[in-house]
Amino acid sequence: MDIIITLKDGSEHILLIFELTGCGIHKKTFFIETKKKGRIEFPIDSLSGFRIEPSKGRFWEGDSAILNPAIIILSQFLP
């Protein structure tokens, strides 16, 4: 699966959801990170939306433990 984060400027950032290692907010910046790709960060004020899309590939059992809180965090800061 991929998480696709859309910013207010219309740009989209895609992160493959595989071996997630963390997510959260630090100093008004949302972050989500994976073991292999590292961390991506976005200022909370720049977020416009997000979606989860299925993709071909493997699924790591522990990802839902981090993906679910990420979805909750993102949902709180979007209109």
mmCIF file of N, CA and C in Angstrom:
data_model
loop_
_atom_site.group_PDB
_atom_site.id
_atom_site.type_symbol
_atom_site.label_atom_id
_atom_site.label_comp_id
_atom_site.label_asym_id
_atom_site.label_seq_id
_atom_site.Cartn_x
_atom_site.Cartn_y
_atom_site.Cartn_z
ATOM 1 N N MET A 1 0.843 -1.180 0.000
ATOM 2 C CA MET A 1 0.000 0.000 0.000
ATOM 3 C C MET A 1 0.888 1.242 0.000
ATOM 4 N N ASP A 2 0.326 2.310 -0.479
ATOM 5 C CA ASP A 2 1.006 3.601 -0.469
ATOM 6 C C ASP A 2 0.147 4.596 0.295
ATOM 7 N N ILE A 3 0.800 5.499 1.011
ATOM 8 C CA ILE A 3 0.093 6.647 1.559
ATOM 9 C C ILE A 3 0.491 7.827 0.684
ATOM 10 N N ILE A 4 -0.505 8.532 0.201
ATOM 11 C CA ILE A 4 -0.280 9.671 -0.687
ATOM 12 C C ILE A 4 -0.761 10.921 0.048
ATOM 13 N N ILE A 5 0.167 11.812 0.302
ATOM 14 C CA ILE A 5 -0.134 13.031 1.044
ATOM 15 C C ILE A 5 -0.146 14.189 0.055
ATOM 16 N N THR A 6 -1.243 14.953 0.065
ATOM 17 C CA THR A 6 -1.405 16.090 -0.831
ATOM 18 C C THR A 6 -1.203 17.371 -0.030
ATOM 19 N N LEU A 7 -0.422 18.267 -0.600
ATOM 20 C CA LEU A 7 -0.183 19.560 0.035
ATOM 21 C C LEU A 7 -1.055 20.629 -0.608
ATOM 22 N N LYS A 8 -1.186 21.746 0.071
ATOM 23 C CA LYS A 8 -2.039 22.825 -0.418
ATOM 24 C C LYS A 8 -1.576 23.375 -1.763
ATOM 25 N N ASP A 9 -0.299 23.217 -2.086
ATOM 26 C CA ASP A 9 0.190 23.692 -3.383
ATOM 27 C C ASP A 9 -0.125 22.712 -4.508
ATOM 28 N N GLY A 10 -0.815 21.604 -4.183
ATOM 29 C CA GLY A 10 -1.213 20.626 -5.189
ATOM 30 C C GLY A 10 -0.236 19.484 -5.388
ATOM 31 N N SER A 11 0.933 19.568 -4.793
ATOM 32 C CA SER A 11 1.911 18.486 -4.958
ATOM 33 C C SER A 11 1.512 17.275 -4.116
ATOM 34 N N GLU A 12 1.891 16.109 -4.604
ATOM 35 C CA GLU A 12 1.607 14.863 -3.901
ATOM 36 C C GLU A 12 2.918 14.161 -3.575
ATOM 37 N N HIS A 13 2.957 13.574 -2.403
ATOM 38 C CA HIS A 13 4.130 12.837 -1.952
ATOM 39 C C HIS A 13 3.682 11.432 -1.609
ATOM 40 N N ILE A 14 4.361 10.449 -2.192
ATOM 41 C CA ILE A 14 3.961 9.053 -2.043
ATOM 42 C C ILE A 14 5.001 8.326 -1.203
ATOM 43 N N LEU A 15 4.525 7.568 -0.229
ATOM 44 C CA LEU A 15 5.404 6.754 0.597
ATOM 45 C C LEU A 15 4.852 5.340 0.620
ATOM 46 N N LEU A 16 5.673 4.395 0.223
ATOM 47 C CA LEU A 16 5.289 2.998 0.288
ATOM 48 C C LEU A 16 5.157 2.601 1.746
ATOM 49 N N ILE A 17 4.025 2.034 2.079
ATOM 50 C CA ILE A 17 3.792 1.584 3.445
ATOM 51 C C ILE A 17 4.354 0.173 3.568
ATOM 52 N N PHE A 18 5.584 0.108 4.022
ATOM 53 C CA PHE A 18 6.231 -1.177 4.254
ATOM 54 C C PHE A 18 7.319 -0.971 5.299
ATOM 55 N N GLU A 19 7.243 -1.702 6.364
ATOM 56 C CA GLU A 19 8.159 -1.592 7.494
ATOM 57 C C GLU A 19 8.181 -0.167 8.050
ATOM 58 N N LEU A 20 6.987 0.341 8.380
ATOM 59 C CA LEU A 20 6.893 1.644 9.028
ATOM 60 C C LEU A 20 7.577 1.577 10.387
ATOM 61 N N THR A 21 8.288 2.637 10.737
ATOM 62 C CA THR A 21 8.980 2.664 12.022
ATOM 63 C C THR A 21 8.471 3.753 12.950
ATOM 64 N N GLY A 22 7.701 4.710 12.424
ATOM 65 C CA GLY A 22 7.183 5.741 13.299
ATOM 66 C C GLY A 22 6.377 6.785 12.567
ATOM 67 N N CYS A 23 5.615 7.529 13.363
ATOM 68 C CA CYS A 23 4.858 8.671 12.853
ATOM 69 C C CYS A 23 4.550 9.570 14.026
ATOM 70 N N GLY A 24 4.222 10.811 13.740
ATOM 71 C CA GLY A 24 3.866 11.720 14.807
ATOM 72 C C GLY A 24 3.952 13.159 14.365
ATOM 73 N N ILE A 25 3.945 14.036 15.370
ATOM 74 C CA ILE A 25 4.055 15.472 15.142
ATOM 75 C C ILE A 25 5.168 15.995 16.033
ATOM 76 N N HIS A 26 6.038 16.789 15.435
ATOM 77 C CA HIS A 26 7.117 17.426 16.185
ATOM 78 C C HIS A 26 7.240 18.857 15.686
ATOM 79 N N LYS A 27 7.051 19.804 16.579
ATOM 80 C CA LYS A 27 7.149 21.229 16.238
ATOM 81 C C LYS A 27 6.288 21.593 15.032
ATOM 82 N N LYS A 28 5.011 21.244 15.074
ATOM 83 C CA LYS A 28 4.028 21.551 14.024
ATOM 84 C C LYS A 28 4.378 20.923 12.678
ATOM 85 N N THR A 29 5.114 19.826 12.715
ATOM 86 C CA THR A 29 5.477 19.094 11.512
ATOM 87 C C THR A 29 5.052 17.645 11.673
ATOM 88 N N PHE A 30 4.271 17.152 10.696
ATOM 89 C CA PHE A 30 3.874 15.742 10.685
ATOM 90 C C PHE A 30 4.999 14.948 10.036
ATOM 91 N N PHE A 31 5.313 13.792 10.615
ATOM 92 C CA PHE A 31 6.312 12.927 9.996
ATOM 93 C C PHE A 31 5.829 11.479 10.001
ATOM 94 N N ILE A 32 6.303 10.746 9.020
ATOM 95 C CA ILE A 32 6.081 9.309 8.940
ATOM 96 C C ILE A 32 7.364 8.726 8.359
ATOM 97 N N GLU A 33 7.788 7.587 8.893
ATOM 98 C CA GLU A 33 9.064 7.043 8.458
ATOM 99 C C GLU A 33 9.010 5.539 8.272
ATOM 100 N N THR A 34 9.848 5.078 7.356
ATOM 101 C CA THR A 34 9.982 3.653 7.097
ATOM 102 C C THR A 34 11.432 3.245 7.327
ATOM 103 N N LYS A 35 11.617 1.967 7.494
ATOM 104 C CA LYS A 35 12.948 1.429 7.756
ATOM 105 C C LYS A 35 13.902 1.708 6.593
ATOM 106 N N LYS A 36 13.423 1.553 5.361
ATOM 107 C CA LYS A 36 14.297 1.675 4.190
ATOM 108 C C LYS A 36 14.329 3.073 3.582
ATOM 109 N N LYS A 37 13.201 3.770 3.557
ATOM 110 C CA LYS A 37 13.121 5.074 2.874
ATOM 111 C C LYS A 37 13.424 6.251 3.794
ATOM 112 N N GLY A 38 13.443 6.006 5.093
ATOM 113 C CA GLY A 38 13.684 7.093 6.032
ATOM 114 C C GLY A 38 12.416 7.873 6.346
ATOM 115 N N ARG A 39 12.582 9.128 6.701
ATOM 116 C CA ARG A 39 11.489 9.968 7.187
ATOM 117 C C ARG A 39 11.100 11.003 6.141
ATOM 118 N N ILE A 40 9.773 11.204 6.005
ATOM 119 C CA ILE A 40 9.292 12.355 5.249
ATOM 120 C C ILE A 40 8.529 13.239 6.228
ATOM 121 N N GLU A 41 8.658 14.531 6.055
ATOM 122 C CA GLU A 41 8.052 15.497 6.966
ATOM 123 C C GLU A 41 7.283 16.549 6.184
ATOM 124 N N PHE A 42 6.189 17.024 6.794
ATOM 125 C CA PHE A 42 5.363 18.062 6.184
ATOM 126 C C PHE A 42 4.862 18.994 7.267
ATOM 127 N N PRO A 43 5.001 20.315 7.079
ATOM 128 C CA PRO A 43 4.388 21.237 8.034
ATOM 129 C C PRO A 43 2.872 20.999 8.062
ATOM 130 N N ILE A 44 2.323 20.955 9.240
ATOM 131 C CA ILE A 44 0.876 20.713 9.411
ATOM 132 C C ILE A 44 0.073 21.710 8.584
ATOM 133 N N ASP A 45 0.507 22.971 8.547
ATOM 134 C CA ASP A 45 -0.226 24.012 7.828
ATOM 135 C C ASP A 45 -0.264 23.785 6.323
ATOM 136 N N SER A 46 0.635 22.964 5.782
ATOM 137 C CA SER A 46 0.692 22.769 4.333
ATOM 138 C C SER A 46 -0.132 21.575 3.853
ATOM 139 N N LEU A 47 -0.661 20.769 4.789
ATOM 140 C CA LEU A 47 -1.402 19.573 4.404
ATOM 141 C C LEU A 47 -2.774 19.915 3.836
ATOM 142 N N SER A 48 -3.129 19.220 2.768
ATOM 143 C CA SER A 48 -4.428 19.409 2.140
ATOM 144 C C SER A 48 -5.273 18.142 2.211
ATOM 145 N N GLY A 49 -4.638 16.985 2.152
ATOM 146 C CA GLY A 49 -5.368 15.722 2.183
ATOM 147 C C GLY A 49 -4.432 14.541 2.121
ATOM 148 N N PHE A 50 -5.002 13.356 2.233
ATOM 149 C CA PHE A 50 -4.217 12.143 2.097
ATOM 150 C C PHE A 50 -5.139 11.009 1.689
ATOM 151 N N ARG A 51 -4.545 9.980 1.143
ATOM 152 C CA ARG A 51 -5.306 8.777 0.823
ATOM 153 C C ARG A 51 -4.373 7.575 0.884
ATOM 154 N N ILE A 52 -4.962 6.429 1.079
ATOM 155 C CA ILE A 52 -4.240 5.167 1.095
ATOM 156 C C ILE A 52 -4.657 4.407 -0.155
ATOM 157 N N GLU A 53 -3.680 3.956 -0.923
ATOM 158 C CA GLU A 53 -3.992 3.218 -2.145
ATOM 159 C C GLU A 53 -3.280 1.875 -2.129
ATOM 160 N N PRO A 54 -3.975 0.841 -2.577
ATOM 161 C CA PRO A 54 -3.312 -0.457 -2.677
ATOM 162 C C PRO A 54 -2.245 -0.430 -3.763
ATOM 163 N N SER A 55 -1.200 -1.163 -3.550
ATOM 164 C CA SER A 55 -0.148 -1.290 -4.560
ATOM 165 C C SER A 55 0.347 -2.730 -4.528
ATOM 166 N N LYS A 56 0.998 -3.104 -5.586
ATOM 167 C CA LYS A 56 1.551 -4.449 -5.611
ATOM 168 C C LYS A 56 2.742 -4.499 -4.668
ATOM 169 N N GLY A 57 2.897 -5.608 -4.008
ATOM 170 C CA GLY A 57 4.032 -5.745 -3.111
ATOM 171 C C GLY A 57 3.650 -6.463 -1.842
ATOM 172 N N ARG A 58 4.610 -6.516 -0.992
ATOM 173 C CA ARG A 58 4.430 -7.246 0.261
ATOM 174 C C ARG A 58 3.739 -6.390 1.302
ATOM 175 N N PHE A 59 3.231 -7.073 2.311
ATOM 176 C CA PHE A 59 2.598 -6.407 3.438
ATOM 177 C C PHE A 59 3.336 -6.837 4.694
ATOM 178 N N TRP A 60 3.718 -5.897 5.506
ATOM 179 C CA TRP A 60 4.406 -6.207 6.749
ATOM 180 C C TRP A 60 3.411 -6.103 7.888
ATOM 181 N N GLU A 61 3.315 -7.127 8.674
ATOM 182 C CA GLU A 61 2.281 -7.230 9.705
ATOM 183 C C GLU A 61 2.279 -6.060 10.685
ATOM 184 N N GLY A 62 3.424 -5.512 11.031
ATOM 185 C CA GLY A 62 3.495 -4.444 12.017
ATOM 186 C C GLY A 62 3.096 -3.075 11.507
ATOM 187 N N ASP A 63 2.893 -2.923 10.220
ATOM 188 C CA ASP A 63 2.597 -1.597 9.666
ATOM 189 C C ASP A 63 1.305 -0.992 10.188
ATOM 190 N N SER A 64 0.289 -1.801 10.427
ATOM 191 C CA SER A 64 -0.989 -1.242 10.866
ATOM 192 C C SER A 64 -0.872 -0.573 12.232
ATOM 193 N N ALA A 65 0.061 -1.017 13.058
ATOM 194 C CA ALA A 65 0.238 -0.415 14.380
ATOM 195 C C ALA A 65 0.732 1.026 14.278
ATOM 196 N N ILE A 66 1.394 1.371 13.198
ATOM 197 C CA ILE A 66 1.861 2.743 12.985
ATOM 198 C C ILE A 66 0.960 3.480 12.005
ATOM 199 N N LEU A 67 0.437 2.781 11.008
ATOM 200 C CA LEU A 67 -0.420 3.426 10.018
ATOM 201 C C LEU A 67 -1.701 3.956 10.654
ATOM 202 N N ASN A 68 -2.315 3.204 11.525
ATOM 203 C CA ASN A 68 -3.571 3.652 12.153
ATOM 204 C C ASN A 68 -3.388 4.963 12.923
ATOM 205 N N PRO A 69 -2.368 5.105 13.781
ATOM 206 C CA PRO A 69 -2.162 6.410 14.426
ATOM 207 C C PRO A 69 -1.853 7.525 13.434
ATOM 208 N N ALA A 70 -1.133 7.219 12.356
ATOM 209 C CA ALA A 70 -0.834 8.239 11.338
ATOM 210 C C ALA A 70 -2.122 8.759 10.714
ATOM 211 N N ILE A 71 -3.048 7.863 10.417
ATOM 212 C CA ILE A 71 -4.326 8.262 9.833
ATOM 213 C C ILE A 71 -5.112 9.130 10.807
ATOM 214 N N ILE A 72 -5.096 8.769 12.070
ATOM 215 C CA ILE A 72 -5.801 9.562 13.087
ATOM 216 C C ILE A 72 -5.186 10.952 13.188
ATOM 217 N N ILE A 73 -3.864 11.018 13.224
ATOM 218 C CA ILE A 73 -3.182 12.321 13.307
ATOM 219 C C ILE A 73 -3.519 13.185 12.098
ATOM 220 N N LEU A 74 -3.389 12.620 10.904
ATOM 221 C CA LEU A 74 -3.677 13.395 9.695
ATOM 222 C C LEU A 74 -5.126 13.856 9.672
ATOM 223 N N SER A 75 -6.044 13.011 10.062
ATOM 224 C CA SER A 75 -7.474 13.354 10.044
ATOM 225 C C SER A 75 -7.788 14.515 10.963
ATOM 226 N N GLN A 76 -7.086 14.641 12.056
ATOM 227 C CA GLN A 76 -7.343 15.723 13.014
ATOM 228 C C GLN A 76 -6.965 17.090 12.461
ATOM 229 N N PHE A 77 -6.038 17.116 11.528
ATOM 230 C CA PHE A 77 -5.533 18.403 11.039
ATOM 231 C C PHE A 77 -6.030 18.777 9.658
ATOM 232 N N LEU A 78 -6.951 17.998 9.126
ATOM 233 C CA LEU A 78 -7.481 18.302 7.800
ATOM 234 C C LEU A 78 -8.931 18.740 7.898
ATOM 235 N N PRO A 79 -9.336 19.628 6.983
ATOM 236 C CA PRO A 79 -10.724 20.118 7.027
ATOM 237 C C PRO A 79 -11.725 19.039 6.681
#
